[in-house]
mmCIF file of C-alpha atoms in Angstrom:
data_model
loop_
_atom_site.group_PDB
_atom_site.id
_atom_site.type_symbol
_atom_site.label_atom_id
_atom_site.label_comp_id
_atom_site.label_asym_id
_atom_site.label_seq_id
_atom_site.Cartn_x
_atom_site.Cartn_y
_atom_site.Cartn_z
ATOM 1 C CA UNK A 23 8.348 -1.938 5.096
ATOM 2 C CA UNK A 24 9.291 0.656 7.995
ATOM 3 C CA UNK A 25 6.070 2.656 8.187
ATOM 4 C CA UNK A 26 6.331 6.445 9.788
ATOM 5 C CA UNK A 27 4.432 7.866 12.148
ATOM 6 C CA UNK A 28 4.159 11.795 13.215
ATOM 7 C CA UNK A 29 1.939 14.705 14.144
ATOM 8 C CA UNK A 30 0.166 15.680 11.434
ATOM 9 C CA UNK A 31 0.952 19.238 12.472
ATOM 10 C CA UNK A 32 2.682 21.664 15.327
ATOM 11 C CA UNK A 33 2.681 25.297 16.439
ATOM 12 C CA UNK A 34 5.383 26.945 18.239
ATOM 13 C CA UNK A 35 7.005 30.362 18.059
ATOM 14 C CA UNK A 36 9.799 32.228 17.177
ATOM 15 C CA UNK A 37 12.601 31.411 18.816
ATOM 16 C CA UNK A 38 11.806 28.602 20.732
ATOM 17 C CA UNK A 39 13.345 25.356 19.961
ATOM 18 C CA UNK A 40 11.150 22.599 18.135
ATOM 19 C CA UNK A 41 11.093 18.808 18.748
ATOM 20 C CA UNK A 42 9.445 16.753 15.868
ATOM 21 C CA UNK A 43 8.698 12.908 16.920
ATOM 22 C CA UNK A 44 8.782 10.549 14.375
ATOM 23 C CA UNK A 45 8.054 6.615 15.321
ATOM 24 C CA UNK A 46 8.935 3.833 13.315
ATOM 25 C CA UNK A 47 8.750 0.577 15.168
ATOM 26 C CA UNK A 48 9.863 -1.810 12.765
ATOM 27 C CA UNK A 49 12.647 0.031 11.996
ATOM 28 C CA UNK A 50 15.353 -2.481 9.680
ATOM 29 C CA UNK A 51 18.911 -2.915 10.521
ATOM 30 C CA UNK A 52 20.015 -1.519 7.485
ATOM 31 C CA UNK A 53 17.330 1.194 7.529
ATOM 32 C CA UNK A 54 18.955 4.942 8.008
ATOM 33 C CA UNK A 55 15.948 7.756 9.056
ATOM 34 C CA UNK A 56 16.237 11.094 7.187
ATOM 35 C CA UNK A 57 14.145 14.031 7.254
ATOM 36 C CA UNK A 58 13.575 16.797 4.090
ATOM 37 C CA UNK A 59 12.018 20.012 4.606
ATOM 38 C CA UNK A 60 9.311 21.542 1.976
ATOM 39 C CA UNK A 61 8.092 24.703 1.689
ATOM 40 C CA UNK A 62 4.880 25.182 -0.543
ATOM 41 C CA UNK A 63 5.163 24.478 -4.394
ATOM 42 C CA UNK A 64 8.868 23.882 -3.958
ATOM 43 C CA UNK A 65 10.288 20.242 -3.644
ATOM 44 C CA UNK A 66 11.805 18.856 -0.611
ATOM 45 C CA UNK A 67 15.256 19.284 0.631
ATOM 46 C CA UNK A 68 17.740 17.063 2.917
ATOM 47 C CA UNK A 69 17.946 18.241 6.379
ATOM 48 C CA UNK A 70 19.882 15.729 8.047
ATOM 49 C CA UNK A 71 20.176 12.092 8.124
ATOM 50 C CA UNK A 72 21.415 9.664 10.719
ATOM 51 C CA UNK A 73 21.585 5.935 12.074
ATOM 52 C CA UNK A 74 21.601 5.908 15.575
ATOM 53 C CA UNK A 75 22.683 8.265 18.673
ATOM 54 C CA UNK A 76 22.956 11.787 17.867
ATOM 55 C CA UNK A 77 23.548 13.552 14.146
ATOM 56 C CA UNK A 78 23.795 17.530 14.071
ATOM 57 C CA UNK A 79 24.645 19.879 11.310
ATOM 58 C CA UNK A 80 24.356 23.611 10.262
ATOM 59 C CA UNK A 81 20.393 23.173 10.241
ATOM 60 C CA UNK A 82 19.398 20.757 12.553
ATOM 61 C CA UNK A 83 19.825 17.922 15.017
ATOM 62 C CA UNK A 84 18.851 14.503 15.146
ATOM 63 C CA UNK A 85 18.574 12.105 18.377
ATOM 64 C CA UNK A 86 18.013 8.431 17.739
ATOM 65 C CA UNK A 87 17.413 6.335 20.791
ATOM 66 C CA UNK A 88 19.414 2.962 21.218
ATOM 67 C CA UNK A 89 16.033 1.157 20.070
ATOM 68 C CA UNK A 90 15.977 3.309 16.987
ATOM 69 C CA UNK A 91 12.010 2.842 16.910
ATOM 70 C CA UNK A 92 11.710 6.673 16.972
ATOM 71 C CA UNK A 93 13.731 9.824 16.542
ATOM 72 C CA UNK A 94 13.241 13.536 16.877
ATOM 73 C CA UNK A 95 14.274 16.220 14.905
ATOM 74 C CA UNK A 96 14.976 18.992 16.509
ATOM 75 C CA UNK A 97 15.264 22.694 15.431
ATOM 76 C CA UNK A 98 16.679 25.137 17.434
ATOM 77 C CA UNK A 99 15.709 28.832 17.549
ATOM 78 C CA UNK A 100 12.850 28.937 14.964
ATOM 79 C CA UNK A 101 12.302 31.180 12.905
ATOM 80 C CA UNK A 102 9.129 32.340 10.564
ATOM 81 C CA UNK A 103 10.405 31.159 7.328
ATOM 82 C CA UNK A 104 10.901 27.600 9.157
ATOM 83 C CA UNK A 105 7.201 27.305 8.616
ATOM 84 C CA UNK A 106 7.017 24.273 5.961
ATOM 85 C CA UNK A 107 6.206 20.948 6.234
ATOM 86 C CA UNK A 108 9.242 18.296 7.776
ATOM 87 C CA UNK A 109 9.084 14.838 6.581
ATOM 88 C CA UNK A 110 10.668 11.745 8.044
ATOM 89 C CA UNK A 111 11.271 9.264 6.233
ATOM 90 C CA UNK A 112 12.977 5.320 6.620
ATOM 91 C CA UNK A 113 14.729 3.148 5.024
ATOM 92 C CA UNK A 114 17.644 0.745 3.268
ATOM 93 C CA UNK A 115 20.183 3.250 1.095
ATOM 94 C CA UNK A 116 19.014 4.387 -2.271
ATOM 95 C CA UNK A 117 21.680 1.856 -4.143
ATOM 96 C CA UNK A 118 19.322 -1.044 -2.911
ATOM 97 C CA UNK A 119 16.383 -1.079 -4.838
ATOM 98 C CA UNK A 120 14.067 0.049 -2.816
ATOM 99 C CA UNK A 121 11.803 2.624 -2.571
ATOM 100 C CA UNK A 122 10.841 5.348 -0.108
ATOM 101 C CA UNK A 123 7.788 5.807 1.467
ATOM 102 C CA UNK A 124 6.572 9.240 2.093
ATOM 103 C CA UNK A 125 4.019 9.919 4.516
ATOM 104 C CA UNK A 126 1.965 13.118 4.703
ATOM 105 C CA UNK A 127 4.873 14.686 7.112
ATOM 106 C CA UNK A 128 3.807 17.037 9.573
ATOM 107 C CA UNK A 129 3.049 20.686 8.836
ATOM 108 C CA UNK A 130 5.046 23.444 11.037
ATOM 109 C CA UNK A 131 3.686 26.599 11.520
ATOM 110 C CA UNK A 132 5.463 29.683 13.657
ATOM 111 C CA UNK A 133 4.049 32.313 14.548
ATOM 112 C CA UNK A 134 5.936 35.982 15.861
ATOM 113 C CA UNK B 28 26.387 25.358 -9.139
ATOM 114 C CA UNK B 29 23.174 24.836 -10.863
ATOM 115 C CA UNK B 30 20.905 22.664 -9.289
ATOM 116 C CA UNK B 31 18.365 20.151 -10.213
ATOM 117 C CA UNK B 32 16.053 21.663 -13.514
ATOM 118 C CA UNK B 33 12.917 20.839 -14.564
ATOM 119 C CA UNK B 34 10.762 21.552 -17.601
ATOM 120 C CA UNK B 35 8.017 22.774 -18.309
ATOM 121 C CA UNK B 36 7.498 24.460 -14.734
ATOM 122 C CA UNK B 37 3.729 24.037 -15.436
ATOM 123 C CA UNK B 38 1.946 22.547 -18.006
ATOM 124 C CA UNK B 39 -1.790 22.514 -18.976
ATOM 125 C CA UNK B 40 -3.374 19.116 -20.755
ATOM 126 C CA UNK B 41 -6.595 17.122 -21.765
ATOM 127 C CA UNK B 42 -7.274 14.183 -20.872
ATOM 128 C CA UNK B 43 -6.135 11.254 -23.354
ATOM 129 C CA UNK B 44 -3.461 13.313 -24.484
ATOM 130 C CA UNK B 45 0.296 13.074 -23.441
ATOM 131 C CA UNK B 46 3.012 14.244 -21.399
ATOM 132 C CA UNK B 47 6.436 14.152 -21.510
ATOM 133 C CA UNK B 48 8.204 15.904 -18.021
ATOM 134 C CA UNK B 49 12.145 17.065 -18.193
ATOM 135 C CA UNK B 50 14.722 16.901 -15.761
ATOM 136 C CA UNK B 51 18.499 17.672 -15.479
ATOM 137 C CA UNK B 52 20.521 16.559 -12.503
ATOM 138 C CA UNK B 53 23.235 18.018 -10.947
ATOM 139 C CA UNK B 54 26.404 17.713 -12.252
ATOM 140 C CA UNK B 55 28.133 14.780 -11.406
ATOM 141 C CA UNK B 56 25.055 13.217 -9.944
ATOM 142 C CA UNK B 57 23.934 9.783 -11.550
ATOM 143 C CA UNK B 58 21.051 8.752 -10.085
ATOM 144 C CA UNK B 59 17.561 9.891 -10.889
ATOM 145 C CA UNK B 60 14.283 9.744 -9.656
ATOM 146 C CA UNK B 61 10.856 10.750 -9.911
ATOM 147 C CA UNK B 62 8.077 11.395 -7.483
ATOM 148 C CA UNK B 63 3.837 12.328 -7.953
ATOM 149 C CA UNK B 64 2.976 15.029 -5.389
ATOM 150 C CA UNK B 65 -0.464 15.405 -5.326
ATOM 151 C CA UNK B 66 -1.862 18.834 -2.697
ATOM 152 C CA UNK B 67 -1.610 17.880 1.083
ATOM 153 C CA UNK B 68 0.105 14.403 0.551
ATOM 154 C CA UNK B 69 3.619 13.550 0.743
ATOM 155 C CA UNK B 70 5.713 12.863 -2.567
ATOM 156 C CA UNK B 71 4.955 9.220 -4.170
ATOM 157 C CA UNK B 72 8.089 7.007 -5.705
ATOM 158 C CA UNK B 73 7.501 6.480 -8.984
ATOM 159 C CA UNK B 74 10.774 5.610 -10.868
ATOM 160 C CA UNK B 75 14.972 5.492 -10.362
ATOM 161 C CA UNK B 76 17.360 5.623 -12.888
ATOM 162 C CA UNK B 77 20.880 4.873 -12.073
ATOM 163 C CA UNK B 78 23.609 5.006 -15.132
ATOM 164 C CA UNK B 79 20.551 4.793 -17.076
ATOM 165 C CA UNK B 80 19.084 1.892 -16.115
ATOM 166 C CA UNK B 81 15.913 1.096 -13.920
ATOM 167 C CA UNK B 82 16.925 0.780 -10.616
ATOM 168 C CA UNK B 83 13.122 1.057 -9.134
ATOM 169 C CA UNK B 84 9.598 1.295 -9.713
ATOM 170 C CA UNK B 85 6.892 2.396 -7.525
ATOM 171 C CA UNK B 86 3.014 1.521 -8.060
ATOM 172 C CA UNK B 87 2.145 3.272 -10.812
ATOM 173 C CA UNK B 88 0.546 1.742 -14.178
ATOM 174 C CA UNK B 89 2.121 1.235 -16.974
ATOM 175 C CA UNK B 90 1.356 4.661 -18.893
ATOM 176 C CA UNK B 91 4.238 6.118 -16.947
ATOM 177 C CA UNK B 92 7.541 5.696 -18.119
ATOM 178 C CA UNK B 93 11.220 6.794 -18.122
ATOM 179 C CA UNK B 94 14.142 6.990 -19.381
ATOM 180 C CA UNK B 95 17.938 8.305 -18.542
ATOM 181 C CA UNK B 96 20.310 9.448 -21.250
ATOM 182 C CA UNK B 97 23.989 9.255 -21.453
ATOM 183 C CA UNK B 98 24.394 12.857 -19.661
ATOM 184 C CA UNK B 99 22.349 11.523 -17.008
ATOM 185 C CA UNK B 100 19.475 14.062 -17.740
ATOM 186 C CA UNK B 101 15.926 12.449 -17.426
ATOM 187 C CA UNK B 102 12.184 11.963 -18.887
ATOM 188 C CA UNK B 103 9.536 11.045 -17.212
ATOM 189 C CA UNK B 104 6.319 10.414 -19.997
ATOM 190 C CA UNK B 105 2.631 9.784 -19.010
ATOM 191 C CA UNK B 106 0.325 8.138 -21.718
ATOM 192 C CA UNK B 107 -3.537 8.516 -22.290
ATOM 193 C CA UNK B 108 -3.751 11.090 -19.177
ATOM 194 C CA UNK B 109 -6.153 10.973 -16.696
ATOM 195 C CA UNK B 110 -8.024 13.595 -14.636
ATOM 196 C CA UNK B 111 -5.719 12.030 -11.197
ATOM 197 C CA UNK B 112 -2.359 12.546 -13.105
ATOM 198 C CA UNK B 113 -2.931 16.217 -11.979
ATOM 199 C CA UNK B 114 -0.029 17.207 -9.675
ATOM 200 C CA UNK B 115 3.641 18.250 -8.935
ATOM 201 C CA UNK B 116 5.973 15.817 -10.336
ATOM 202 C CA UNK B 117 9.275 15.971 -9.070
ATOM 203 C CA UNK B 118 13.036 14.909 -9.563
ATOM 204 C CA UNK B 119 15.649 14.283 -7.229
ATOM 205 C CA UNK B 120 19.476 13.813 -8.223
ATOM 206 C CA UNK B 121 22.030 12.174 -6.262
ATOM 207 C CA UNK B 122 25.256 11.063 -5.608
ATOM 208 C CA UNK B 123 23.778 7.292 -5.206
ATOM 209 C CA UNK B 124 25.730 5.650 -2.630
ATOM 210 C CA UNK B 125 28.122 7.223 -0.204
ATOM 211 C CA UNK B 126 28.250 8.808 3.565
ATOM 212 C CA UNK B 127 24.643 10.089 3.236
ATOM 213 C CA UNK B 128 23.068 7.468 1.212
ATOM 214 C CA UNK B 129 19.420 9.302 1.478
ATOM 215 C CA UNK B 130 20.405 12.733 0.676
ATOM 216 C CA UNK B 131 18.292 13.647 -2.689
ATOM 217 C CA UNK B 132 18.263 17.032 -4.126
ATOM 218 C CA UNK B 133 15.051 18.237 -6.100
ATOM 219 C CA UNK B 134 14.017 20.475 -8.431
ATOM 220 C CA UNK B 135 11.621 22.829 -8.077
ATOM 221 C CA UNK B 136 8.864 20.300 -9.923
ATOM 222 C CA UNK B 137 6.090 20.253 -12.870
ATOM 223 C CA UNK B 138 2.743 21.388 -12.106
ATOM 224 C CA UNK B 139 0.391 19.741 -14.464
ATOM 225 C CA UNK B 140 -3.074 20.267 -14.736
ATOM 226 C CA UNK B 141 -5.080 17.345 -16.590
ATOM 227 C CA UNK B 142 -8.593 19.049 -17.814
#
């Protein structure tokens, strides 16, 4: 199973760009990494998902190195109501039947 | 478009007793699933449903079950509760398969409190 790794929690403020780190060594070949967002008593929701190189959207981007044993989210121009807790997550696609783990994901706080 | 719903949004229960925990996907979504959130920690698999069949099951005991209609809605029941059953429970909907195979939506979960 492709165990996570991240910082249980990060500070920055607004407007600067933020760089979450998330390591997973024994990544699978089939595995894709994909990180939700969740705000307090709220469930999660899909930021972005890639496979390798470099995924952006609306939201967010996402840089996968060529080894794929870590990526980083990244979030540019932060805001206060990005203040939530970002989870990444790894694994095979949900028509295999497999589960996801989730790991306690790493808590974001901005300040002004 | 509606999203994923959930009912009751909280719910209040002795232990012993049970639970049964709602959930309507979006439309045109057939997968299911649910998760245990308990405070601080991260959401824990407990069950898929795809075109109403048991697709997965996470490490719970056998007091939780599920179960997917024909409209794809979805129940999640908990038998003889315990004190530790206390927590969000959510659902996610999705497409299953496709160009983001990992994209879930959730609803906005059940708070229940086991006394």
């Amino acid at each position: 199973l492709a165990k996570t790794t991240q910082p249980i929690s990060m500070d920055s403020y607004e407007g600067q760009e933020v760089n979450i780190t998330c390591s997973h060594n024994n990544i699978a070949t089939n595995d894709y990494i994909t990180w939700y967002q969740q705000f307090p008593s709220q469930g999660p929701r899909f930021i972005i998902q890639g496979y390798k190189t470099k995924v952006t959207n609306e939201v967010a981007s996402l840089f996968i190195p060529a080894d794929r044993k870590s990526s980083t989210l990244s979030l540019p121009r932060v805001s206060l109501s990005d203040t939530a807790v970002y989870y990444c997550l790894v694994g095979p696609p949900l028509d295999s039947n497999y589960q996801l783990i989730w790991g306690a994901g790493t808590k974001l706080i901005i300040k002004p | 478009d509606a999203g994923v719903t959930q009912s009751p949004t909280h719910l209040i229960k002795t232990r012993g007793q049970h639970v049964t925990l709602r959930c309507s996907p979006i439309s045109g979504h057939k997968s299911v699933s649910w998760y245990q959130q308990v405070l601080g920690q991260g959401p824990q698999f407990i069950f898929q449903y795809y075109e109403k069949e048991e697709r997965g099951r996470g490490n719970f005991p056998d007091r939780f079950s599920a179960r997917q209609f024909p409209n794809y809605s979805s129940e999640l029941n908990v038998n003889a509760l315990l004190l530790g059953d206390s927590a969000l429970y959510l659902c996610a909907s999705s497409l299953d398969s496709g160009n983001i195979p990992y994209e879930q939506y959730f609803g906005p979960g059940t708070r229940l409190t086991v006394t």
